[in-house]
mmCIF file of C-alpha atoms in Angstrom:
data_model
loop_
_atom_site.group_PDB
_atom_site.id
_atom_site.type_symbol
_atom_site.label_atom_id
_atom_site.label_comp_id
_atom_site.label_asym_id
_atom_site.label_seq_id
_atom_site.Cartn_x
_atom_site.Cartn_y
_atom_site.Cartn_z
ATOM 1 C CA MET A 1 17.056 18.760 1.232
ATOM 2 C CA SER A 2 16.813 14.983 0.681
ATOM 3 C CA ASP A 3 15.137 13.440 -2.365
ATOM 4 C CA ARG A 4 12.669 11.741 -0.011
ATOM 5 C CA ILE A 5 11.489 15.056 1.434
ATOM 6 C CA LYS A 6 11.202 16.475 -2.086
ATOM 7 C CA LYS A 7 8.975 13.527 -2.974
ATOM 8 C CA ILE A 8 6.820 14.081 0.108
ATOM 9 C CA ILE A 9 6.385 17.755 -0.748
ATOM 10 C CA SER A 10 5.491 16.956 -4.359
ATOM 11 C CA GLN A 11 2.678 14.628 -3.200
ATOM 12 C CA LEU A 12 0.979 17.171 -0.977
ATOM 13 C CA GLU A 13 -0.671 19.023 -3.855
ATOM 14 C CA ASN A 14 -2.399 15.795 -4.987
ATOM 15 C CA ASN A 15 -3.607 14.910 -1.515
ATOM 16 C CA THR A 16 -4.972 18.033 0.134
ATOM 17 C CA THR A 17 -6.262 21.543 -0.439
ATOM 18 C CA LEU A 18 -4.248 24.738 -0.382
ATOM 19 C CA ASP A 19 -6.131 26.023 2.664
ATOM 20 C CA ILE A 20 -5.479 22.844 4.670
ATOM 21 C CA ALA A 21 -1.782 22.991 3.783
ATOM 22 C CA LYS A 22 -1.601 26.656 4.801
ATOM 23 C CA ASN A 23 -3.232 25.872 8.153
ATOM 24 C CA PHE A 24 -0.661 23.116 8.692
ATOM 25 C CA LEU A 25 2.146 25.648 8.185
ATOM 26 C CA LYS A 26 0.435 28.144 10.476
ATOM 27 C CA GLU A 27 0.185 25.537 13.253
ATOM 28 C CA HIS A 28 3.939 24.991 12.995
ATOM 29 C CA GLY A 29 4.836 28.676 13.053
ATOM 30 C CA VAL A 30 5.727 28.851 9.362
ATOM 31 C CA SER A 31 4.806 31.785 7.116
ATOM 32 C CA HIS A 32 1.930 30.613 4.943
ATOM 33 C CA SER A 33 0.793 33.483 2.702
ATOM 34 C CA CYS A 34 1.094 32.507 -0.966
ATOM 35 C CA SER A 35 -0.523 32.912 -4.375
ATOM 36 C CA GLY A 36 -0.944 29.209 -5.096
ATOM 37 C CA TRP A 37 0.532 25.732 -4.769
ATOM 38 C CA ALA A 38 3.751 26.473 -6.662
ATOM 39 C CA SER A 39 4.430 29.443 -4.396
ATOM 40 C CA LEU A 40 3.555 27.517 -1.231
ATOM 41 C CA LEU A 41 5.885 24.634 -2.088
ATOM 42 C CA SER A 42 8.829 26.705 -3.280
ATOM 43 C CA THR A 43 8.726 29.771 -1.012
ATOM 44 C CA ARG A 44 7.170 28.399 2.186
ATOM 45 C CA ILE A 45 7.527 24.643 2.692
ATOM 46 C CA SER A 46 10.972 24.132 1.129
ATOM 47 C CA PRO A 47 12.617 27.032 3.035
ATOM 48 C CA ALA A 48 10.961 25.857 6.273
ATOM 49 C CA VAL A 49 12.578 22.440 5.798
ATOM 50 C CA GLU A 50 15.963 24.023 5.102
ATOM 51 C CA GLN A 51 15.634 26.156 8.264
ATOM 52 C CA GLY A 52 14.638 23.180 10.411
ATOM 53 C CA LEU A 53 11.105 24.447 11.117
ATOM 54 C CA LEU A 54 9.693 21.355 9.416
ATOM 55 C CA ASP A 55 11.262 17.905 9.289
ATOM 56 C CA GLU A 56 10.504 14.633 7.547
ATOM 57 C CA ASN A 57 8.460 13.250 10.452
ATOM 58 C CA LYS A 58 6.123 16.274 10.525
ATOM 59 C CA LEU A 59 5.643 16.180 6.750
ATOM 60 C CA ILE A 60 5.077 12.409 6.741
ATOM 61 C CA SER A 61 2.526 12.718 9.547
ATOM 62 C CA PHE A 62 0.699 15.444 7.609
ATOM 63 C CA LEU A 63 0.759 13.488 4.328
ATOM 64 C CA ARG A 64 -0.411 10.332 6.088
ATOM 65 C CA GLU A 65 -3.391 12.165 7.543
ATOM 66 C CA VAL A 66 -4.522 14.151 4.511
ATOM 67 C CA GLU A 67 -4.485 11.236 2.072
ATOM 68 C CA GLU A 68 -6.854 9.352 4.379
ATOM 69 C CA HIS A 69 -9.610 11.968 4.632
ATOM 70 C CA GLY A 70 -12.056 13.318 2.060
ATOM 71 C CA LYS A 71 -12.641 12.934 -1.661
ATOM 72 C CA GLN A 72 -13.697 9.352 -1.013
ATOM 73 C CA HIS A 73 -16.580 6.944 -1.320
ATOM 74 C CA ILE A 74 -17.187 5.401 2.090
ATOM 75 C CA PHE A 75 -18.823 2.014 2.660
ATOM 76 C CA VAL A 76 -20.088 1.257 6.173
ATOM 77 C CA TYR A 77 -20.184 -2.158 7.862
ATOM 78 C CA LYS A 78 -20.558 -3.449 11.412
ATOM 79 C CA CYS A 79 -19.560 -6.370 13.600
ATOM 80 C CA SER A 80 -20.105 -7.036 17.288
ATOM 81 C CA LYS A 81 -18.295 -4.895 19.842
ATOM 82 C CA THR A 82 -16.722 -8.033 21.304
ATOM 83 C CA THR A 83 -15.240 -8.985 17.939
ATOM 84 C CA ALA A 84 -14.037 -5.445 17.270
ATOM 85 C CA LYS A 85 -12.249 -5.207 20.615
ATOM 86 C CA GLU A 86 -10.412 -8.456 19.830
ATOM 87 C CA LEU A 87 -9.359 -7.171 16.395
ATOM 88 C CA CYS A 88 -8.316 -3.662 17.476
ATOM 89 C CA THR A 89 -5.287 -4.777 19.476
ATOM 90 C CA GLU A 90 -1.560 -4.513 18.888
ATOM 91 C CA SER A 91 -1.078 -8.222 19.551
ATOM 92 C CA HIS A 92 -3.605 -9.229 16.880
ATOM 93 C CA LEU A 93 -2.170 -6.796 14.342
ATOM 94 C CA ILE A 94 1.402 -7.964 14.923
ATOM 95 C CA ALA A 95 0.368 -11.622 14.564
ATOM 96 C CA VAL A 96 -1.362 -11.039 11.215
ATOM 97 C CA LEU A 97 1.459 -8.890 9.836
ATOM 98 C CA LYS A 98 3.907 -11.643 10.766
ATOM 99 C CA GLN A 99 1.734 -14.224 9.049
ATOM 100 C CA LEU A 100 1.649 -12.087 5.876
ATOM 101 C CA ASN A 101 5.376 -11.273 6.070
ATOM 102 C CA LEU A 102 4.545 -7.566 6.418
ATOM 103 C CA GLU A 103 6.155 -6.902 9.796
ATOM 104 C CA SER A 104 8.275 -4.099 8.314
ATOM 105 C CA LEU A 105 5.145 -1.934 7.975
ATOM 106 C CA ARG A 106 5.134 -1.458 11.739
ATOM 107 C CA SER A 107 8.286 0.659 11.578
ATOM 108 C CA LYS A 108 8.416 1.626 7.903
ATOM 109 C CA PRO A 109 5.010 2.316 6.331
ATOM 110 C CA ASN A 110 5.204 3.031 2.602
ATOM 111 C CA PHE A 111 4.017 6.612 2.188
ATOM 112 C CA LEU A 112 5.472 7.460 -1.197
ATOM 113 C CA ASP A 113 5.712 4.615 -3.709
ATOM 114 C CA ILE A 114 3.146 3.997 -6.447
ATOM 115 C CA PRO A 115 2.730 0.201 -6.624
ATOM 116 C CA ASN A 116 1.786 -1.670 -9.801
ATOM 117 C CA SER A 117 -1.103 -3.417 -8.047
ATOM 118 C CA PRO A 118 -3.143 -2.884 -4.857
ATOM 119 C CA THR A 119 -0.750 -3.253 -1.922
ATOM 120 C CA ILE A 120 -1.008 -2.842 1.856
ATOM 121 C CA VAL A 121 1.309 0.054 2.708
ATOM 122 C CA ASP A 122 0.341 0.936 6.278
ATOM 123 C CA ALA A 123 -1.213 -0.939 9.204
ATOM 124 C CA ARG A 124 -1.510 0.450 12.724
ATOM 125 C CA ILE A 125 -3.567 0.812 15.879
ATOM 126 C CA GLU A 126 -4.468 4.477 16.340
ATOM 127 C CA SER A 127 -6.698 5.789 19.141
ATOM 128 C CA GLY A 128 -8.182 2.328 19.621
ATOM 129 C CA LYS A 129 -8.892 1.858 15.894
ATOM 130 C CA LEU A 130 -7.372 -0.618 13.470
ATOM 131 C CA VAL A 131 -6.271 1.283 10.357
ATOM 132 C CA ILE A 132 -5.135 -0.471 7.165
ATOM 133 C CA LYS A 133 -4.132 1.541 4.116
ATOM 134 C CA ILE A 134 -3.903 0.176 0.581
ATOM 135 C CA ALA A 135 -2.134 1.973 -2.247
ATOM 136 C CA ASP A 136 -2.646 1.493 -5.971
ATOM 137 C CA PHE A 137 -2.096 3.533 -9.114
ATOM 138 C CA ARG A 138 -4.523 5.511 -11.228
ATOM 139 C CA GLU A 139 -3.755 6.597 -14.750
ATOM 140 C CA ILE A 140 -5.222 9.762 -16.220
ATOM 141 C CA LYS A 141 -5.055 10.944 -19.815
ATOM 142 C CA ILE A 142 -3.841 14.535 -20.195
ATOM 143 C CA PHE A 143 -4.403 16.401 -23.464
ATOM 144 C CA GLN A 144 -1.133 17.764 -24.860
ATOM 145 C CA GLY A 145 -2.219 19.346 -28.142
ATOM 146 C CA GLN A 146 -3.450 18.715 -31.664
ATOM 147 C CA HIS A 147 -2.027 18.991 -35.149
ATOM 148 C CA LEU A 148 -3.764 19.368 -38.508
ATOM 149 C CA ASP A 149 -1.821 18.069 -41.493
ATOM 150 C CA VAL A 150 -0.930 20.264 -44.477
ATOM 151 C CA ALA A 151 -3.813 18.948 -46.567
ATOM 152 C CA GLY A 152 -6.253 19.791 -43.800
ATOM 153 C CA THR A 153 -7.724 16.298 -43.841
ATOM 154 C CA LYS A 154 -6.061 14.621 -40.868
ATOM 155 C CA LEU A 155 -6.232 15.844 -37.283
ATOM 156 C CA THR A 156 -3.849 14.271 -34.779
ATOM 157 C CA MET A 157 -4.489 14.712 -31.054
ATOM 158 C CA THR A 158 -1.757 13.927 -28.532
ATOM 159 C CA TYR A 159 -2.318 12.764 -24.974
ATOM 160 C CA GLN A 160 0.069 11.862 -22.196
ATOM 161 C CA TYR A 161 -0.733 9.229 -19.612
ATOM 162 C CA GLU A 162 0.150 10.224 -16.075
ATOM 163 C CA ARG A 163 0.246 7.770 -13.193
ATOM 164 C CA SER A 164 -0.611 8.873 -9.655
ATOM 165 C CA ARG A 165 -0.913 7.164 -6.286
ATOM 166 C CA SER A 166 -4.386 6.399 -5.030
ATOM 167 C CA THR A 167 -5.257 5.034 -1.595
ATOM 168 C CA SER A 168 -8.068 3.156 0.086
ATOM 169 C CA VAL A 169 -8.357 3.000 3.862
ATOM 170 C CA ALA A 170 -10.130 0.511 6.116
ATOM 171 C CA VAL A 171 -10.849 1.826 9.609
ATOM 172 C CA LEU A 172 -12.308 -0.500 12.237
ATOM 173 C CA HIS A 173 -13.566 1.235 15.393
ATOM 174 C CA ASP A 174 -13.627 -0.662 18.674
ATOM 175 C CA THR A 175 -17.409 -0.127 18.653
ATOM 176 C CA GLY A 176 -17.670 -2.525 15.688
ATOM 177 C CA VAL A 177 -18.140 0.117 12.990
ATOM 178 C CA LEU A 178 -16.007 -0.456 9.887
ATOM 179 C CA GLU A 179 -15.395 2.201 7.241
ATOM 180 C CA ILE A 180 -13.934 1.274 3.865
ATOM 181 C CA ARG A 181 -12.887 4.543 2.231
ATOM 182 C CA VAL A 182 -12.097 4.346 -1.493
ATOM 183 C CA SER A 183 -10.417 7.261 -3.250
ATOM 184 C CA SER A 184 -12.854 8.974 -5.629
ATOM 185 C CA LYS A 185 -12.295 8.662 -9.363
ATOM 186 C CA SER A 186 -12.249 11.596 -11.764
ATOM 187 C CA ASN A 187 -15.008 10.089 -13.899
ATOM 188 C CA TRP A 188 -18.370 8.745 -12.744
ATOM 189 C CA SER A 189 -17.909 5.183 -11.701
ATOM 190 C CA LYS A 190 -19.225 2.417 -9.498
ATOM 191 C CA TYR A 191 -16.889 1.192 -6.794
ATOM 192 C CA ALA A 192 -17.892 -2.461 -6.374
ATOM 193 C CA ASP A 193 -14.617 -3.776 -7.801
ATOM 194 C CA ASP A 194 -12.582 -1.453 -5.575
ATOM 195 C CA VAL A 195 -14.430 -2.583 -2.445
ATOM 196 C CA TYR A 196 -14.017 -6.225 -3.480
ATOM 197 C CA THR A 197 -10.256 -5.670 -3.814
ATOM 198 C CA VAL A 198 -10.016 -3.992 -0.417
ATOM 199 C CA TRP A 199 -11.917 -6.830 1.257
ATOM 200 C CA GLY A 200 -9.556 -9.351 -0.327
ATOM 201 C CA LEU A 201 -6.576 -7.612 1.268
ATOM 202 C CA ILE A 202 -8.026 -6.855 4.719
ATOM 203 C CA ASP A 203 -9.832 -10.182 5.203
ATOM 204 C CA PRO A 204 -6.859 -11.802 7.046
ATOM 205 C CA PHE A 205 -6.981 -8.923 9.558
ATOM 206 C CA ILE A 206 -10.701 -8.864 10.332
ATOM 207 C CA GLY A 207 -12.636 -11.649 8.542
ATOM 208 C CA LYS A 208 -15.332 -10.507 6.120
ATOM 209 C CA ASP A 209 -17.880 -13.056 7.331
ATOM 210 C CA ARG A 210 -18.031 -11.280 10.693
ATOM 211 C CA PHE A 211 -19.467 -8.087 9.181
ATOM 212 C CA HIS A 212 -22.759 -6.939 7.714
ATOM 213 C CA GLU A 213 -23.590 -3.871 5.642
ATOM 214 C CA VAL A 214 -25.177 -0.916 7.441
ATOM 215 C CA SER A 215 -27.987 0.620 5.393
ATOM 216 C CA LEU A 216 -28.006 4.426 5.524
ATOM 217 C CA VAL A 217 -31.641 4.748 4.483
ATOM 218 C CA THR A 218 -32.725 6.029 7.925
ATOM 219 C CA ALA A 219 -30.295 8.944 7.652
ATOM 220 C CA LYS A 220 -31.483 9.669 4.111
ATOM 221 C CA ASN A 221 -35.118 9.662 5.171
ATOM 222 C CA LYS A 222 -34.434 11.939 8.150
ATOM 223 C CA LEU A 223 -32.716 14.462 5.905
ATOM 224 C CA GLY A 224 -36.048 15.053 4.226
ATOM 225 C CA ASP A 225 -38.009 15.588 7.432
ATOM 226 C CA THR A 226 -38.780 19.295 7.648
ATOM 227 C CA THR A 227 -39.834 18.948 11.303
ATOM 228 C CA ASP A 228 -36.606 17.264 12.501
ATOM 229 C CA LYS A 229 -34.373 19.885 14.129
ATOM 230 C CA ALA A 230 -31.494 17.373 14.179
ATOM 231 C CA THR A 231 -30.918 18.057 10.475
ATOM 232 C CA ALA A 232 -30.976 21.864 10.642
ATOM 233 C CA ASP A 233 -27.222 21.994 9.983
ATOM 234 C CA PHE A 234 -27.688 20.335 6.574
ATOM 235 C CA LEU A 235 -28.785 21.795 3.247
ATOM 236 C CA ILE A 236 -30.554 19.289 1.010
ATOM 237 C CA THR A 237 -29.908 20.110 -2.637
ATOM 238 C CA ASN A 238 -31.184 16.935 -4.336
ATOM 239 C CA ARG A 239 -33.263 13.900 -3.331
ATOM 240 C CA LYS A 240 -34.644 10.845 -5.081
ATOM 241 C CA ILE A 241 -37.600 9.101 -3.464
ATOM 242 C CA VAL A 242 -38.879 5.640 -4.399
ATOM 243 C CA ASP A 243 -42.338 4.354 -3.431
ATOM 244 C CA ALA A 244 -43.528 0.829 -2.695
ATOM 245 C CA TYR A 245 -44.349 0.266 -6.372
ATOM 246 C CA GLY A 246 -40.887 1.246 -7.616
ATOM 247 C CA ALA A 247 -41.915 4.651 -8.964
ATOM 248 C CA SER A 248 -39.269 7.304 -8.341
ATOM 249 C CA PHE A 249 -39.560 11.038 -7.786
ATOM 250 C CA GLU A 250 -36.542 13.327 -7.885
ATOM 251 C CA GLY A 251 -36.288 16.922 -6.763
ATOM 252 C CA SER A 252 -33.494 19.453 -7.064
ATOM 253 C CA ALA A 253 -33.161 22.825 -5.346
ATOM 254 C CA GLY A 254 -31.638 24.275 -8.529
ATOM 255 C CA ASP A 255 -28.967 26.093 -6.509
ATOM 256 C CA PRO A 256 -26.225 24.450 -4.403
ATOM 257 C CA ASP A 257 -26.852 26.998 -1.643
ATOM 258 C CA LYS A 258 -30.643 26.508 -1.458
ATOM 259 C CA ASP A 259 -32.500 23.900 0.596
ATOM 260 C CA LEU A 260 -34.889 21.565 -1.180
ATOM 261 C CA ARG A 261 -36.968 21.339 1.996
ATOM 262 C CA ASP A 262 -37.988 24.976 1.465
ATOM 263 C CA HIS A 263 -39.937 23.905 -1.632
ATOM 264 C CA LYS A 264 -43.639 23.326 -0.991
ATOM 265 C CA ARG A 265 -43.985 20.359 -3.349
ATOM 266 C CA MET A 266 -41.111 18.414 -1.808
ATOM 267 C CA ARG A 267 -42.519 18.998 1.681
ATOM 268 C CA ALA A 268 -45.880 17.700 0.491
ATOM 269 C CA LEU A 269 -44.233 14.625 -1.040
ATOM 270 C CA ASP A 270 -42.314 13.897 2.162
ATOM 271 C CA SER A 271 -45.498 14.175 4.216
ATOM 272 C CA GLU A 272 -47.019 11.350 2.156
ATOM 273 C CA MET A 273 -44.116 8.916 2.682
ATOM 274 C CA ASP A 274 -45.441 5.602 4.045
ATOM 275 C CA ASP A 275 -43.764 2.411 5.189
ATOM 276 C CA GLY A 276 -42.963 1.377 1.631
ATOM 277 C CA THR A 277 -41.483 4.699 0.544
ATOM 278 C CA TYR A 278 -37.845 5.584 1.096
ATOM 279 C CA CYS A 279 -35.153 8.010 0.033
ATOM 280 C CA ASP A 280 -32.905 6.292 -2.502
ATOM 281 C CA SER A 281 -30.264 9.036 -2.799
ATOM 282 C CA ALA A 282 -29.531 12.570 -1.681
ATOM 283 C CA LYS A 283 -27.028 15.364 -2.205
ATOM 284 C CA VAL A 284 -26.493 17.425 0.916
ATOM 285 C CA CYS A 285 -24.241 20.102 2.350
ATOM 286 C CA LEU A 286 -23.156 19.976 5.985
ATOM 287 C CA LYS A 287 -22.937 23.667 6.733
ATOM 288 C CA LYS A 288 -19.830 25.391 8.031
ATOM 289 C CA ASN A 289 -19.902 26.270 11.708
ATOM 290 C CA GLU A 290 -18.146 29.564 12.379
ATOM 291 C CA ASN A 291 -17.397 28.558 15.978
ATOM 292 C CA GLY A 292 -16.590 24.866 15.560
ATOM 293 C CA LEU A 293 -16.964 21.953 13.154
ATOM 294 C CA PRO A 294 -17.074 21.580 10.294
ATOM 295 C CA SER A 295 -14.594 24.316 9.429
ATOM 296 C CA GLU A 296 -15.856 24.426 5.815
ATOM 297 C CA ASN A 297 -19.041 23.533 3.966
ATOM 298 C CA MET A 298 -18.934 19.789 3.232
ATOM 299 C CA ARG A 299 -20.686 18.375 0.167
ATOM 300 C CA ILE A 300 -21.894 14.828 0.814
ATOM 301 C CA LEU A 301 -23.523 12.368 -1.575
ATOM 302 C CA LEU A 302 -25.704 9.579 -0.223
ATOM 303 C CA GLY A 303 -26.374 7.047 -2.942
ATOM 304 C CA GLY A 304 -25.054 4.056 -4.828
ATOM 305 C CA ARG A 305 -25.115 1.040 -2.532
ATOM 306 C CA SER A 306 -27.312 1.173 0.557
ATOM 307 C CA ASN A 307 -24.256 1.478 2.832
ATOM 308 C CA GLU A 308 -22.416 4.044 0.694
ATOM 309 C CA PHE A 309 -21.863 7.777 0.898
ATOM 310 C CA ALA A 310 -19.218 10.121 -0.509
ATOM 311 C CA ILE A 311 -17.423 13.223 0.699
ATOM 312 C CA THR A 312 -16.676 15.108 -2.488
ATOM 313 C CA ALA A 313 -13.610 17.162 -1.491
ATOM 314 C CA LYS A 314 -10.475 16.766 0.598
ATOM 315 C CA CYS A 315 -10.972 17.784 4.219
ATOM 316 C CA THR A 316 -9.280 17.725 7.591
ATOM 317 C CA LYS A 317 -9.440 14.671 9.837
ATOM 318 C CA GLN A 318 -11.496 16.687 12.322
ATOM 319 C CA ASP A 319 -14.072 17.683 9.696
ATOM 320 C CA TYR A 320 -14.244 14.125 8.332
ATOM 321 C CA ASP A 321 -14.808 12.622 11.786
ATOM 322 C CA TYR A 322 -17.470 15.213 12.547
ATOM 323 C CA ALA A 323 -19.331 14.522 9.278
ATOM 324 C CA PHE A 324 -19.179 10.755 9.754
ATOM 325 C CA ASN A 325 -20.445 11.006 13.321
ATOM 326 C CA ARG A 326 -23.309 13.304 12.252
ATOM 327 C CA LEU A 327 -24.482 10.818 9.640
ATOM 328 C CA TRP A 328 -24.064 7.920 12.050
ATOM 329 C CA LYS A 329 -26.148 9.715 14.658
ATOM 330 C CA LEU A 330 -28.921 10.333 12.126
ATOM 331 C CA ASN A 331 -28.780 6.660 11.179
ATOM 332 C CA ARG A 332 -28.630 5.334 14.738
ATOM 333 C CA LYS A 333 -32.030 3.578 14.712
ATOM 334 C CA ILE A 334 -30.608 0.786 12.564
ATOM 335 C CA SER A 335 -26.947 0.883 13.582
#
């Protein structure tokens, strides 16, 4: 097995869930029962590579997909359809890559390296969409142990810094919708600097001045409407409402599997919402559909900037696309 394939395999654990990886093996006719990641990598994936059931192209395709979906903060923008159709073409992409001296990305995207600064590592037209991926590094501090000196007066704690690859993805649809997906951080954080960095790198491809932010407040408000059957597939676990005078009211279901809309007081509060009152943030769960999508419960946060939401866990491309389209449909009045 080549060192490159070993590196690909080692990155899978950081970029997807065990269940998604097992389904990938199942789809390729590979035994997938295991007790955990270590077992899956050593007793399932590695032997499948050795036997020729999996090759580098299949693993690269899987890694490319999983690192682009889920566990991200997504920022939504829009331009005209005419502009988007001009930008989502092979000829435009090739011209910009040539201008930036990045033509090699067409044939050799960088799937594995951890750059020292934000770097474009992949650019392509896929199903009519322009996709640009940016890689950077994140450093986490891992506790190693502690030591108390003989006198019992000095405690020394040891940490090890570990660097990992993190990715942001810009996806421009030919409808004019632009998603900027930023990899979630382990600690609570705002993402303004990350979005600013992404815009700086993708601006030559699409031109920031052509886009405007898409507020998601309509979707947030609809998720509190107890009479709207279009939101029956969501659980609302937390909502923060702000009135015209700036006063805020927050409600929590108290249980991640309970719906806040079942509480009498929240229903009464929603019924009194006027033109100056809006939902500032919400925590919701898009419920698993046994016969379709999504294939798992999806926890979604709507908050932060007006055009921002987050999908809290890694997911499949199909589940991500379904969740995005559901929110977009709820928000369609202003999109």
